[in-house]
Amino acid sequence: MAIETAGAMSPVMAFALVGAIGVGAQWLAWRLHLPAIVLMLLAGLAIGPGLGLFDPERDIGPLMGPMISIAVAIILFEGGMTLNLHSLREAAKGVKRLVLIGAPLGWAGSALALHYIAGLSWASSAVFGGIMIVTGPTVIAPLLRTARLSKRPAQLLQWEAIVNDPIGALAAVLAFEVVLVIYSTETFGAAIWDMSIGIVTATAMGIAAGWLLSEGFRRGRVPEYMKVPVLFASLLLVFAVADGILHESGLLAVTIMGFYIANAELPSYTELRRFKEHATILLVSGVFILLAASMDIERLSLLGWPALLFVLAVVLVVRPLTVMTSLAFSNIPMRERLLVAFTGPRGVVLVAVAGLFSTRLVSAGIEDAALLTPLAFALVAATVVLHGFTLRPLGRMLGLAGGQVPGVIFVGGSRFSAAFAAALQEEEIPVLIADANRARLRSAREEGLPIYIGDILSDGAEHGVEFISFGRVVATSDNDAYNTLVATDLAPEFGREHVFQLRRAKQEQTRHALPATLGGRTIANGLRYLELGRHMEEGWEIRATGLTDEYGLDEWRGDNPDSIPLAEITPGKNMRILAADAELKAGPGMRLLALSPARDRMNEAAERKGDEGAKEAAAEVAVRANDASAD
């Protein structure tokens, strides 16, 4: 049926617009190294109240409510799947304090600020205060990558966000259930009874669904290719049935269902986790654009000074007081406590859940709940922009900021990986060499390099390695299959363009060749493990050469015809590991790392050519080698 409303677009076009703008904003944020939530907020406000191109209520109509409800259900299910009790047990003591002490304190402090400063009723304050526990794992991770903080404060912020994400949503759901029951019944006893029935029913359904799925997956009742579709269909079914039995209990049911599955130790959990991560990115983008485009300028204008004072109170009073109280009498240094206390960005989950509960509470007769969504947008925008620009300077001021350049993880101990890591460390780039065999890390230990004894893909590495400080992975073990496994498994986290491995043996033969979707980019000009080992035995070394206007790339190539470029470094800005098919772009002011023959061969070439630049480079390498030997 044709839409008669002037200026309206078809629902299909509206869905396409929301998807394109949401995902496009996330891609642009990745390119510009900005928090995606800021660009999504600006894009939603621009096409909605700004230009009037898109009005969700006009263009989508009655479908908008169910869409947001289902999207929030999936987002909360994702939050439940994030909360693994094993991870919580292994988390630092400070994280446990921030969760067990900080979450209730944050809930209470936020509710008080909402009631006494923003002027909301106790019902709206209790619900929104629960959501405000969430510090936004999808927001804090990009901020930590940019800030390059020291290990412990980065872990505190990261794990607090991960664990509090489902806890905050669960707290909001419980408060929401209490408010709805109280406002829909006549006596206090009836309210308690209805609430108890709702919580028990939702909990039982969530546990039952989680158990059935876990057992079905574990016993092979569901084929591998159908596990994700079955999970998705079951999630929608549980949400719908629980909501049908008792209104608004579906959110609690799917959160508990996700929590159960996360702790069931399923062999297919990695695939399930990636599915829910991909689904959440799409849904978060869509919900955020929808809610931002639905903003009413008049409603935003009603916030005024109370909203500003509320945001300031949350950032400067509630968050610091919560963190400092939680970490009191702990072994965490005061400067780390201060950094965590003044870092609490809120994310898309806060806006999505607030938008849904706002509509439900208004329908229940709580009029001031209409302010929840504008307040959520104001808090999210303020905290993301504030912490996005101040986290690194604050960390640097407190002496807790790491290097500018993302570090490199080498998987597999060998003379080549130790030499490569040592050259990078000399350029002040963080490195880590991981190997399950301690004996293979001998060269790294002799060089004084950071090491990790264990499998980089293990649960222990997930909690023991500060992945946030690293931006690239180089798999250099003697096992081609393991290198491929590492590159394939870590590619979604680091980006396939930042994952490298040695060339596989016999890969030219059809029966040994693997699909292009597996593995990482080839380094070291396509040399294999044994070939690199032979070069190292012959005395080849990894050297750094500074390029200038007088001694540029052409001169370096002429003096080093046999050298194999490995990396280009721009001091204080960027570092590029060179794939086998990469084009050299090093220019004046940059440093080039390369695997080169023994120094005596290079000196002979320099003497023959009389090239002063090459002589200086050789002399510099010799001095460094002598210094290293002396140390």
XYZ file of C-alpha atoms in Angstrom:
631
model
C 0.000 0.000 0.000
C 1.390 3.403 -0.933
C 2.400 5.737 1.869
C 0.472 8.948 1.646
C 2.332 10.929 4.297
C 4.210 13.757 2.651
C 7.969 13.302 2.713
C 7.771 9.734 4.003
C 9.920 6.933 2.621
C 8.963 3.294 2.263
C 9.759 0.921 5.161
C 12.172 -1.001 2.915
C 14.072 2.186 2.104
C 14.018 3.136 5.797
C 15.545 -0.223 6.798
C 18.220 0.155 4.131
C 18.997 3.688 5.281
C 19.337 2.654 8.930
C 21.628 -0.247 8.050
C 23.808 1.756 5.677
C 24.223 4.708 8.022
C 24.772 2.564 11.127
C 27.406 0.271 9.613
C 28.858 3.147 7.594
C 29.329 5.208 10.744
C 31.160 2.309 12.405
C 33.405 1.863 9.367
C 34.166 5.589 9.201
C 34.950 5.591 12.925
C 37.415 2.754 12.323
C 39.084 4.710 9.539
C 39.279 7.933 11.563
C 40.173 6.218 14.874
C 37.156 7.770 16.586
C 34.545 6.223 18.907
C 31.827 4.828 16.625
C 29.094 5.894 19.000
C 29.890 9.584 18.430
C 29.499 9.295 14.663
C 26.319 7.222 15.004
C 24.865 9.841 17.331
C 25.678 12.666 14.920
C 24.382 10.707 11.916
C 21.096 9.804 13.633
C 20.481 13.349 14.801
C 21.361 14.706 11.351
C 18.950 12.561 9.318
C 16.248 12.739 12.005
C 15.539 15.968 13.863
C 18.255 17.822 11.954
C 17.270 17.449 8.290
C 13.948 15.684 8.764
C 14.809 13.044 6.164
C 13.921 10.118 8.407
C 11.239 9.811 11.070
C 11.060 6.246 12.440
C 7.483 6.585 13.669
C 6.379 7.969 10.299
C 8.471 5.767 7.990
C 8.469 2.476 9.899
C 5.329 2.908 11.970
C 4.112 0.158 14.295
C 7.067 -2.090 13.428
C 9.495 0.125 15.315
C 8.447 -0.992 18.808
C 8.751 -4.764 18.178
C 12.012 -4.230 16.283
C 13.630 -2.392 19.184
C 12.294 -4.947 21.665
C 13.811 -7.867 19.748
C 17.061 -5.986 19.184
C 17.394 -5.190 22.894
C 16.630 -8.823 23.737
C 19.481 -9.974 21.493
C 21.807 -7.325 22.933
C 21.023 -8.466 26.485
C 21.469 -12.096 25.437
C 24.911 -11.102 24.117
C 25.620 -9.480 27.467
C 24.683 -12.684 29.254
C 26.992 -14.709 26.987
C 29.837 -12.356 27.928
C 29.619 -13.114 31.643
C 31.760 -16.195 32.176
C 32.236 -17.137 35.837
C 35.613 -18.692 35.076
C 36.781 -15.354 33.702
C 35.470 -13.574 36.765
C 37.311 -15.945 39.082
C 40.566 -15.317 37.244
C 40.046 -11.547 37.095
C 42.114 -9.371 39.353
C 40.962 -8.618 42.860
C 40.326 -5.033 41.841
C 37.845 -6.126 39.159
C 35.921 -8.199 41.683
C 35.729 -5.200 43.986
C 34.482 -3.000 41.139
C 31.795 -5.578 40.369
C 30.714 -6.793 43.800
C 31.011 -3.449 45.618
C 31.024 -0.940 42.789
C 27.923 -2.147 40.941
C 25.492 -1.734 43.881
C 27.129 1.558 44.879
C 26.954 2.820 41.305
C 23.294 1.849 41.062
C 22.429 3.648 44.288
C 24.521 6.727 43.499
C 23.116 7.040 39.983
C 19.541 6.671 41.238
C 20.122 9.406 43.833
C 21.586 11.741 41.191
C 18.662 11.075 38.868
C 16.098 11.772 41.572
C 17.597 14.756 43.351
C 19.444 16.454 40.465
C 17.638 15.453 37.256
C 14.298 15.526 39.075
C 13.022 12.096 38.005
C 10.650 9.968 40.056
C 12.011 7.120 42.142
C 10.566 4.592 39.682
C 12.382 6.059 36.679
C 15.531 6.664 38.742
C 15.691 3.064 39.951
C 15.383 1.632 36.428
C 17.785 4.052 34.761
C 20.233 3.838 37.663
C 20.568 0.098 37.053
C 21.395 0.607 33.388
C 24.023 3.204 34.301
C 26.151 0.510 35.933
C 27.217 -0.448 32.394
C 30.396 1.390 31.384
C 30.243 0.236 27.779
C 32.601 -2.591 26.685
C 32.048 -1.661 23.023
C 33.230 1.874 23.831
C 36.031 1.245 26.330
C 37.943 -1.182 24.079
C 38.611 1.351 21.270
C 39.513 3.995 23.858
C 42.022 1.643 25.490
C 43.582 0.793 22.119
C 44.098 4.486 21.469
C 45.280 5.381 24.980
C 47.781 2.505 25.326
C 47.532 2.367 29.111
C 49.630 0.257 31.434
C 48.506 -3.301 31.937
C 46.683 -3.193 35.279
C 44.509 -0.081 34.808
C 43.672 -1.226 31.277
C 42.595 -4.628 32.612
C 40.563 -3.025 35.392
C 38.637 -0.856 32.935
C 38.223 -3.587 30.347
C 37.040 -6.327 32.687
C 34.812 -4.017 34.680
C 33.024 -3.091 31.442
C 32.738 -6.712 30.290
C 31.404 -8.073 33.583
C 29.175 -5.121 34.475
C 27.550 -5.101 31.032
C 25.135 -7.977 31.739
C 24.923 -7.133 35.453
C 23.758 -3.586 34.708
C 21.225 -4.795 32.177
C 19.996 -7.436 34.622
C 19.694 -4.840 37.397
C 17.662 -2.603 35.094
C 15.431 -5.505 34.088
C 14.777 -6.419 37.733
C 14.045 -2.811 38.690
C 11.805 -2.525 35.654
C 9.874 -5.644 36.665
C 9.418 -4.276 40.195
C 8.155 -0.913 38.936
C 5.700 -2.463 36.475
C 4.307 -4.853 39.063
C 3.894 -2.101 41.652
C 2.114 0.192 39.200
C -0.156 -2.541 37.870
C -1.415 -4.004 41.167
C -3.449 -2.601 44.002
C -1.748 -4.038 47.083
C 1.875 -4.431 48.136
C 1.409 -8.157 48.748
C 0.050 -8.658 45.243
C 2.965 -6.688 43.817
C 5.518 -8.875 45.603
C 3.689 -12.020 44.481
C 3.511 -10.953 40.832
C 7.149 -9.899 40.831
C 8.256 -13.182 42.363
C 6.258 -15.172 39.834
C 7.757 -13.131 37.005
C 11.336 -13.545 38.176
C 10.943 -17.271 38.876
C 9.214 -17.899 35.547
C 11.776 -15.958 33.531
C 14.674 -17.563 35.394
C 13.282 -21.069 34.923
C 12.686 -20.497 31.216
C 16.152 -19.039 30.705
C 17.856 -21.919 32.528
C 15.719 -24.539 30.781
C 16.391 -23.098 27.334
C 20.108 -22.749 28.059
C 20.296 -26.345 29.326
C 18.416 -27.782 26.341
C 20.589 -25.940 23.850
C 23.815 -26.800 25.656
C 22.972 -30.490 25.908
C 21.790 -30.601 22.313
C 24.995 -29.015 21.075
C 27.226 -31.107 23.318
C 25.589 -34.424 22.354
C 25.629 -33.658 18.644
C 21.837 -33.394 18.322
C 22.295 -30.301 16.182
C 24.632 -30.299 13.152
C 27.427 -27.763 13.179
C 26.028 -25.677 10.338
C 22.688 -25.302 12.136
C 23.921 -24.310 15.584
C 23.813 -20.563 14.978
C 20.329 -20.622 13.332
C 19.003 -22.841 16.136
C 20.481 -20.509 18.743
C 18.939 -17.464 17.094
C 15.515 -19.082 16.673
C 15.557 -20.343 20.271
C 16.435 -16.884 21.531
C 13.454 -15.342 19.737
C 11.150 -18.151 20.922
C 12.174 -17.830 24.578
C 11.745 -14.067 24.451
C 8.302 -14.296 22.839
C 6.972 -17.119 25.068
C 8.244 -15.530 28.295
C 6.717 -12.206 27.285
C 3.472 -13.973 26.453
C 3.281 -15.698 29.835
C 4.181 -12.586 31.814
C 4.587 -9.254 30.102
C 8.183 -7.896 29.982
C 9.744 -11.007 31.523
C 11.353 -11.969 28.200
C 14.357 -9.710 28.671
C 15.257 -11.367 31.966
C 14.779 -14.833 30.431
C 17.124 -14.272 27.475
C 19.771 -12.661 29.706
C 19.809 -15.741 31.961
C 19.757 -18.011 28.914
C 22.898 -16.317 27.561
C 24.581 -16.518 30.972
C 23.893 -20.273 31.173
C 25.290 -20.953 27.688
C 28.398 -18.862 28.431
C 29.235 -21.122 31.381
C 28.350 -24.451 29.746
C 31.866 -24.897 28.259
C 30.595 -25.754 24.804
C 33.130 -26.763 22.129
C 31.354 -24.499 19.609
C 31.302 -21.481 21.906
C 33.768 -19.517 19.759
C 31.469 -19.700 16.722
C 28.451 -18.807 18.849
C 30.306 -15.860 20.378
C 31.302 -14.515 16.975
C 27.733 -14.783 15.765
C 26.382 -12.799 18.673
C 29.164 -10.228 18.265
C 28.310 -9.725 14.591
C 24.586 -9.618 15.312
C 25.132 -7.148 18.137
C 27.153 -4.789 15.934
C 24.333 -4.684 13.383
C 21.591 -4.353 15.984
C 23.432 -1.787 18.091
C 23.984 0.330 14.992
C 20.351 0.041 13.965
C 18.887 0.735 17.402
C 21.167 3.685 17.979
C 20.297 5.283 14.620
C 16.592 4.679 15.221
C 16.648 6.210 18.686
C 18.796 9.164 17.650
C 16.559 9.864 14.658
C 13.506 9.667 16.942
C 14.813 12.400 19.215
C 12.492 15.335 19.599
C 14.229 18.717 19.639
C 11.586 20.068 22.008
C 12.141 17.179 24.397
C 15.892 17.691 24.260
C 15.413 21.370 25.021
C 13.477 20.455 28.167
C 16.576 18.907 29.739
C 18.278 22.215 30.469
C 20.525 22.799 33.465
C 19.359 19.776 35.509
C 20.637 17.439 32.770
C 23.993 19.199 32.656
C 24.318 19.084 36.440
C 23.308 15.414 36.387
C 26.045 14.542 33.862
C 28.626 16.475 35.885
C 27.512 14.731 39.076
C 27.846 11.301 37.461
C 31.299 12.028 35.988
C 32.799 13.990 38.898
C 31.023 12.585 41.964
C 29.179 9.275 41.509
C 31.819 7.472 39.414
C 34.867 8.606 41.447
C 33.117 7.923 44.766
C 32.053 4.458 43.609
C 35.521 3.462 42.386
C 37.460 4.934 45.308
C 35.151 3.215 47.808
C 35.349 -0.106 45.964
C 39.148 -0.075 45.749
C 39.763 1.296 49.257
C 42.311 -0.709 51.289
C 43.381 -2.661 48.198
C 46.930 -3.057 46.861
C 46.129 -0.967 43.771
C 48.246 2.232 43.703
C 46.439 5.539 44.140
C 47.305 6.795 40.655
C 45.655 3.738 39.098
C 42.581 4.229 41.266
C 42.361 7.848 40.105
C 42.601 6.851 36.447
C 39.816 4.285 36.782
C 37.738 6.648 38.910
C 37.693 9.351 36.260
C 37.120 6.974 33.326
C 33.593 5.668 32.864
C 32.288 6.044 29.297
C 28.749 4.821 28.701
C 27.819 3.031 25.496
C 25.102 1.972 23.120
C 23.611 -0.619 25.474
C 22.676 2.197 27.863
C 20.813 4.079 25.128
C 19.151 0.983 23.671
C 17.826 -0.346 26.970
C 16.849 3.140 28.180
C 14.926 3.754 24.965
C 12.950 0.548 25.354
C 12.219 0.967 29.068
C 11.309 4.619 28.562
C 8.469 3.661 26.229
C 7.267 0.878 28.526
C 7.307 3.056 31.640
C 5.418 5.871 29.905
C 2.778 3.334 28.852
C 2.516 2.259 32.500
C 1.691 5.833 33.513
C 5.139 7.104 34.566
C 5.279 10.292 32.531
C 8.766 11.498 33.450
C 10.219 8.280 32.010
C 10.023 10.066 28.635
C 13.204 11.882 29.692
C 15.219 8.660 30.029
C 16.231 8.487 26.358
C 17.362 12.137 26.085
C 19.253 11.796 29.368
C 20.883 8.596 28.092
C 21.987 10.331 24.905
C 23.337 13.282 26.865
C 25.298 11.035 29.243
C 26.677 8.828 26.462
C 27.709 11.755 24.257
C 29.333 13.638 27.141
C 31.273 10.697 28.561
C 32.449 9.317 25.201
C 33.673 12.693 23.968
C 35.201 13.602 27.347
C 37.056 10.337 27.890
C 37.915 10.009 24.207
C 39.966 13.203 24.405
C 41.216 12.998 28.003
C 42.015 9.330 28.691
C 45.467 9.313 27.127
C 46.529 12.731 28.521
C 45.285 11.664 31.961
C 47.159 8.375 31.702
C 50.296 10.182 30.602
C 49.978 12.691 33.448
C 49.671 9.852 35.960
C 52.537 7.928 34.348
C 50.281 5.098 33.199
C 50.311 5.563 29.412
C 52.204 3.151 27.211
C 53.912 3.732 23.867
C 52.306 5.424 20.918
C 52.788 2.489 18.545
C 50.763 -0.744 18.933
C 52.923 -3.669 19.960
C 53.660 -6.952 18.193
C 53.029 -10.493 19.469
C 55.348 -13.152 18.071
C 53.929 -16.659 18.307
C 56.734 -19.188 18.269
C 60.152 -18.877 19.832
C 63.106 -18.941 17.417
C 66.280 -16.981 16.713
C 64.466 -15.085 13.975
C 61.507 -14.051 16.146
C 63.867 -13.094 18.991
C 66.010 -10.984 16.651
C 62.976 -9.335 15.067
C 61.434 -8.609 18.485
C 64.738 -7.233 19.819
C 65.023 -4.858 16.850
C 61.460 -3.632 17.406
C 61.998 -3.229 21.142
C 65.078 -1.109 20.431
C 62.719 1.151 18.458
C 60.533 1.401 21.601
C 57.769 -0.789 20.192
C 56.190 -3.212 22.735
C 56.790 -6.875 21.920
C 55.892 -10.267 23.365
C 57.105 -13.722 22.320
C 54.781 -16.618 23.153
C 55.540 -20.324 22.969
C 54.264 -23.331 24.870
C 57.795 -24.813 24.936
C 60.032 -22.961 27.375
C 63.201 -24.250 25.699
C 62.293 -22.485 22.459
C 62.187 -19.179 24.307
C 65.874 -19.376 25.224
C 66.930 -16.801 22.610
C 64.200 -14.426 23.765
C 65.202 -14.799 27.420
C 68.859 -14.154 26.549
C 67.782 -10.940 24.804
C 65.762 -9.909 27.859
C 62.522 -9.862 25.875
C 59.032 -10.226 27.406
C 57.804 -13.792 27.013
C 54.655 -15.804 27.621
C 55.068 -19.521 28.276
C 51.882 -21.128 27.019
C 49.524 -21.343 24.075
C 48.505 -17.895 22.843
C 45.040 -19.284 22.040
C 44.433 -20.651 25.545
C 42.068 -19.269 28.173
C 45.121 -18.517 30.280
C 46.499 -16.250 27.559
C 43.146 -14.510 27.218
C 43.379 -13.418 30.843
C 47.149 -13.299 31.250
C 48.211 -11.436 28.109
C 47.448 -7.757 27.719
C 46.121 -8.038 24.171
C 44.912 -4.440 24.305
C 48.538 -3.234 24.112
C 49.217 -5.080 20.871
C 47.995 -4.397 17.383
C 49.785 -7.045 15.291
C 50.485 -10.773 15.437
C 53.330 -12.615 13.681
C 53.144 -16.433 13.752
C 56.690 -17.798 13.297
C 56.594 -21.278 14.831
C 57.980 -24.368 13.079
C 54.449 -25.746 12.687
C 52.745 -24.364 9.578
C 49.348 -25.682 10.637
C 49.608 -23.992 14.021
C 50.712 -20.715 12.423
C 47.649 -20.872 10.190
C 45.408 -21.661 13.153
C 46.767 -18.711 15.144
C 46.410 -16.311 12.229
C 42.881 -17.483 11.448
C 41.713 -17.407 15.061
C 43.153 -13.977 15.918
C 42.298 -12.281 12.614
C 38.786 -11.188 13.734
C 40.242 -9.504 16.820
C 43.299 -7.830 15.309
C 42.089 -7.414 11.739
C 43.300 -9.710 8.961
C 45.560 -6.971 7.627
C 47.498 -7.028 10.920
C 48.033 -10.806 11.218
C 51.112 -12.366 9.611
C 52.745 -15.772 9.341
C 55.620 -17.553 7.671
C 55.052 -19.078 4.265
C 53.748 -22.617 4.459
C 55.845 -25.462 3.078
C 54.548 -27.201 -0.035
C 51.713 -24.695 -0.395
C 52.296 -24.592 -4.155
C 51.001 -28.166 -4.411
C 47.224 -28.356 -4.795
C 46.697 -30.974 -2.131
C 48.642 -28.900 0.421
C 47.249 -25.491 -0.483
C 44.737 -23.969 1.936
C 41.870 -21.615 1.081
C 42.642 -17.903 1.026
C 40.209 -17.436 3.925
C 42.605 -19.268 6.249
C 45.840 -17.931 7.650
C 47.462 -14.506 7.617
C 49.666 -12.454 5.335
C 53.074 -13.849 4.435
C 56.182 -12.045 5.706
C 59.957 -12.187 5.154
C 59.640 -12.193 1.369
C 57.982 -15.611 1.476
C 60.832 -17.416 3.262
C 59.873 -20.550 5.149
C 60.856 -21.521 8.691
C 63.843 -23.681 7.706
C 65.116 -21.082 5.231
C 64.986 -18.365 7.887
C 66.718 -20.663 10.358
C 69.483 -21.309 7.833
C 69.993 -17.575 7.313
C 70.235 -17.015 11.073
C 72.803 -19.812 11.361
C 74.855 -18.102 8.648
C 74.982 -14.904 10.693
C 72.199 -12.872 9.096
C 70.910 -10.084 11.322
C 67.957 -7.740 11.582
C 69.131 -4.152 11.284
C 67.453 -0.769 11.457
C 68.504 1.924 8.994
C 67.427 5.537 9.205
C 66.541 7.114 5.866
C 67.282 10.743 5.075
C 67.066 13.067 2.082
C 70.657 12.196 1.227
C 70.376 8.477 1.914
C 66.993 7.328 0.703
C 65.315 4.098 -0.284
C 67.092 3.797 -3.636
C 70.475 4.157 -1.984
C 69.553 1.588 0.645
C 68.449 -0.868 -2.030
C 71.707 -0.376 -3.883
C 73.750 -1.100 -0.764
C 71.586 -3.995 0.422
C 70.570 -6.015 -2.630
C 70.185 -9.232 -0.620
C 68.382 -7.731 2.391
C 64.755 -8.627 3.111
C 62.626 -5.695 4.369
C 60.532 -6.564 7.411
C 59.034 -3.322 8.775
C 58.822 0.434 8.288
C 58.723 2.713 11.323
C 57.696 6.342 11.576
C 58.949 7.541 14.980
C 56.099 8.192 17.400
C 53.420 7.655 14.789
C 53.130 4.292 13.110
C 54.766 0.992 12.332
C 54.018 -1.182 9.321
C 55.045 -4.809 9.112
C 55.764 -5.597 5.485
C 53.949 -8.496 3.882
C 55.725 -10.380 1.111
C 53.694 -8.544 -1.535
C 53.859 -5.109 0.141
C 55.388 -2.128 -1.585
C 58.103 -0.229 0.266
C 57.019 3.307 1.149
C 59.791 4.315 3.535
C 60.956 7.887 3.112
C 63.103 10.495 4.851
C 62.719 10.443 8.618
C 61.570 6.808 8.680
C 63.473 3.728 9.789
C 63.593 0.500 7.843
C 64.044 -2.885 9.526
C 65.454 -5.625 7.328
C 66.971 -9.092 7.545
C 70.460 -8.638 6.133
C 73.598 -10.769 5.579
C 76.451 -10.714 8.070
C 78.059 -7.308 8.754
C 81.394 -8.174 7.144
C 79.699 -8.735 3.790
C 77.916 -5.400 4.062
C 81.141 -3.598 4.984
C 82.898 -5.086 1.971
C 80.111 -3.840 -0.294
C 80.309 -0.384 1.260
C 84.080 -0.213 0.764
C 83.758 -1.263 -2.862
C 81.150 1.378 -3.576
C 82.562 4.059 -1.306
C 79.062 4.992 -0.242
C 79.246 7.091 2.895
C 75.590 6.478 3.782
C 76.074 2.710 3.744
C 79.275 3.039 5.768
C 77.486 5.059 8.406
C 74.694 2.495 8.542
C 77.225 -0.324 8.921
C 79.084 1.577 11.629
C 75.857 2.226 13.488
C 74.944 -1.460 13.392
C 78.421 -2.414 14.590
C 78.222 -0.015 17.525
C 74.809 -1.372 18.519
C 76.069 -4.931 18.255
C 79.084 -4.127 20.452
C 76.839 -2.390 22.997
C 74.492 -5.363 23.037
C 77.428 -7.748 23.525
C 78.762 -5.611 26.368
C 75.366 -5.649 28.072
